[in-house]
Short mmCIF file of C-alpha atoms in Angstrom, two decimals:
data_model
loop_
_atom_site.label_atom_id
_atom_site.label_comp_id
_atom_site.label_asym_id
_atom_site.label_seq_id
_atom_site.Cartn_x
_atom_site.Cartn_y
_atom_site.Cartn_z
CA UNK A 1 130.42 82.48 61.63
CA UNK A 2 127.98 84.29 63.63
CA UNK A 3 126.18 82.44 67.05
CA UNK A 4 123.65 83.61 69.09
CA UNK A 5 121.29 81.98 71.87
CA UNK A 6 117.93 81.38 70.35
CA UNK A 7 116.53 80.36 73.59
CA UNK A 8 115.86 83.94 74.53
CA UNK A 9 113.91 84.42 71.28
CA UNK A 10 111.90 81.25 71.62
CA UNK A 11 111.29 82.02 75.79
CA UNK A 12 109.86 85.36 74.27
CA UNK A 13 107.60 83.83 71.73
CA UNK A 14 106.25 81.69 74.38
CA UNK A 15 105.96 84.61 76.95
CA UNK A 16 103.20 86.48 74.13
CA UNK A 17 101.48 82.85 73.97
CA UNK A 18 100.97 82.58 77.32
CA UNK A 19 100.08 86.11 77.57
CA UNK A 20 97.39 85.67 74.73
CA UNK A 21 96.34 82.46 77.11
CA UNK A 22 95.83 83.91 79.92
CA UNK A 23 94.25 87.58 78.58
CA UNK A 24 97.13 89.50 79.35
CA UNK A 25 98.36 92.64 77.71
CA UNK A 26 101.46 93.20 75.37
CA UNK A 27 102.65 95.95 78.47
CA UNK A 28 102.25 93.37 81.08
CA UNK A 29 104.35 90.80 78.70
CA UNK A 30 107.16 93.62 77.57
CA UNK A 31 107.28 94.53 81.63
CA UNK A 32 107.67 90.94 82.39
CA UNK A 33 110.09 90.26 79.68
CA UNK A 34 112.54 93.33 80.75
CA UNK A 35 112.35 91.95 84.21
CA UNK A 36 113.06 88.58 83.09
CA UNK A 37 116.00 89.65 81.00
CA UNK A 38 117.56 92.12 83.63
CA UNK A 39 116.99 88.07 86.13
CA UNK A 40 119.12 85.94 84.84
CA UNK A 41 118.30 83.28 87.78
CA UNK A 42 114.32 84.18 87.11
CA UNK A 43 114.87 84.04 83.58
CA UNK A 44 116.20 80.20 84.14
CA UNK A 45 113.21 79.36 86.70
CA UNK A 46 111.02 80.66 83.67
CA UNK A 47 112.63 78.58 80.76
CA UNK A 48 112.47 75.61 83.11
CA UNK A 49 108.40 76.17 83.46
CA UNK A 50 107.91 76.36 80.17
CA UNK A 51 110.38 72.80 79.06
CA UNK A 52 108.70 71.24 82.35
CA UNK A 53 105.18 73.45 82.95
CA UNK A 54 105.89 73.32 86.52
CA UNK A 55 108.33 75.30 89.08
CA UNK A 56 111.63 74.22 89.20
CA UNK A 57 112.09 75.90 92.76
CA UNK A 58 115.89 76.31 92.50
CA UNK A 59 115.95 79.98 93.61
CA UNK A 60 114.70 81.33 96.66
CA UNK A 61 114.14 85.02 97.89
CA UNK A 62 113.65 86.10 101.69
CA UNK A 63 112.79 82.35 102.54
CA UNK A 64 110.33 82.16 99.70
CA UNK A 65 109.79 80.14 96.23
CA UNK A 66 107.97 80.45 93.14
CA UNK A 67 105.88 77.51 94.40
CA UNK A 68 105.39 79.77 97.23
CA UNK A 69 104.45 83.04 95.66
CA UNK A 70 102.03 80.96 93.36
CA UNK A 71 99.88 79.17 96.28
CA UNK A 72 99.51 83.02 97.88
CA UNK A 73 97.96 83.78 94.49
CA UNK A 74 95.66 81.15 94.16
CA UNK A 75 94.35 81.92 97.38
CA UNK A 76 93.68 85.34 96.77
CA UNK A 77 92.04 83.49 93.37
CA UNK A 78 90.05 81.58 96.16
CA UNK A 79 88.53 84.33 97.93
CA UNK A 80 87.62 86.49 94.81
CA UNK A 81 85.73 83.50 93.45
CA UNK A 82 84.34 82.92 97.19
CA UNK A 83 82.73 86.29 96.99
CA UNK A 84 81.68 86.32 94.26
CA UNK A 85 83.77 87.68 91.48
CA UNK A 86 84.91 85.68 88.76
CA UNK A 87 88.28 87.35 86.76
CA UNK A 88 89.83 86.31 83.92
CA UNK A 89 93.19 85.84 85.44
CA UNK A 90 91.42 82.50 87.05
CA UNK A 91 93.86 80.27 84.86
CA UNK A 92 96.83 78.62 85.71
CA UNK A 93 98.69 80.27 83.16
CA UNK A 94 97.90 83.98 84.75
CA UNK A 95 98.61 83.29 87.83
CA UNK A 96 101.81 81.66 86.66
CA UNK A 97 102.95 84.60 84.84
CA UNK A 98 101.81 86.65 88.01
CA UNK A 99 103.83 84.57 89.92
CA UNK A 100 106.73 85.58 88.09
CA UNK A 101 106.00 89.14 87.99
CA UNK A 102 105.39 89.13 91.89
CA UNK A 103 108.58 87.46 92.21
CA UNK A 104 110.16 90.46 90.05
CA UNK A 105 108.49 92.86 91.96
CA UNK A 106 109.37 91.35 95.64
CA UNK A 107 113.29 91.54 94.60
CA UNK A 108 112.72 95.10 93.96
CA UNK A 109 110.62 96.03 96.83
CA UNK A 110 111.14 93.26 99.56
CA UNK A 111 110.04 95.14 102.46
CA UNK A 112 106.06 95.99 101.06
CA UNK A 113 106.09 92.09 99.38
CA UNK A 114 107.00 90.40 102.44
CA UNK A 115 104.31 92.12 104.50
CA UNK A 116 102.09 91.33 102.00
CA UNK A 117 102.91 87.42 102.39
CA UNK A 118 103.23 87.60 106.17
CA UNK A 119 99.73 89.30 106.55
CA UNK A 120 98.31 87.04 103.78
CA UNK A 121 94.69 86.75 105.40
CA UNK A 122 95.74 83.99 108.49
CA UNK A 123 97.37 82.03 105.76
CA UNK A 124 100.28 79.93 107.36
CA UNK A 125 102.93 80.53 104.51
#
């Protein structure tokens, strides 16, 4: 008898959903997914979002959460739309997914991320 985890196939049928949702390539889902895979504690934060479609908050990376990471992007959302510019990634679901990837991205390169959230325009984070 052969068993394998069919959560990981299902969490990457619903990464290409919300990909489709939220107008976002198939590189930006296959770069998510490898960093996802390679995560195995961002991989759980992401399987909880999509049982619960909100951040479970369990892991934490140089003092800061998904929850975190996804108010500094809807901010940035904020000021685009406040001068004018309206982009697709406006949606929850995008800026969920770049929530994740930023998260990715930080653990990789936590000196230039942390900067970036420290300096993030006189926002308090």
């Amino acid at each position: 008898m052969i068993l394998y985890d069919a959560r990981k196939i299902k969490t990457y049928e619903y990464l290409g959903v919300l990909c489709e949702i939220a107008n976002k390539d198939n590189a930006f889902k296959e770069e998510l997914w490898q960093e996802l895979i390679l995560d195995t504690e961002l991989m759980g934060e992401f399987m909880y979002y999509l049982d619960k479609h909100s951040f479970r908050d369990s892991m934490s990376f140089e003092g800061y959460t998904l929850t975190d990471l996804y108010f500094y992007n809807m901010r940035r959302q904020e000021i685009r739309q406040d001068i004018g510019k309206n982009y697709a990634d406006s949606n929850k679901e995008a800026m969920v997914l770049d929530t994740f990837m930023m998260m990715a991205m930080f653990k990789k390169q936590p000196d230039k991320y942390k900067k970036k959230l420290e300096d993030s325009l006189g926002m308090d984070m």
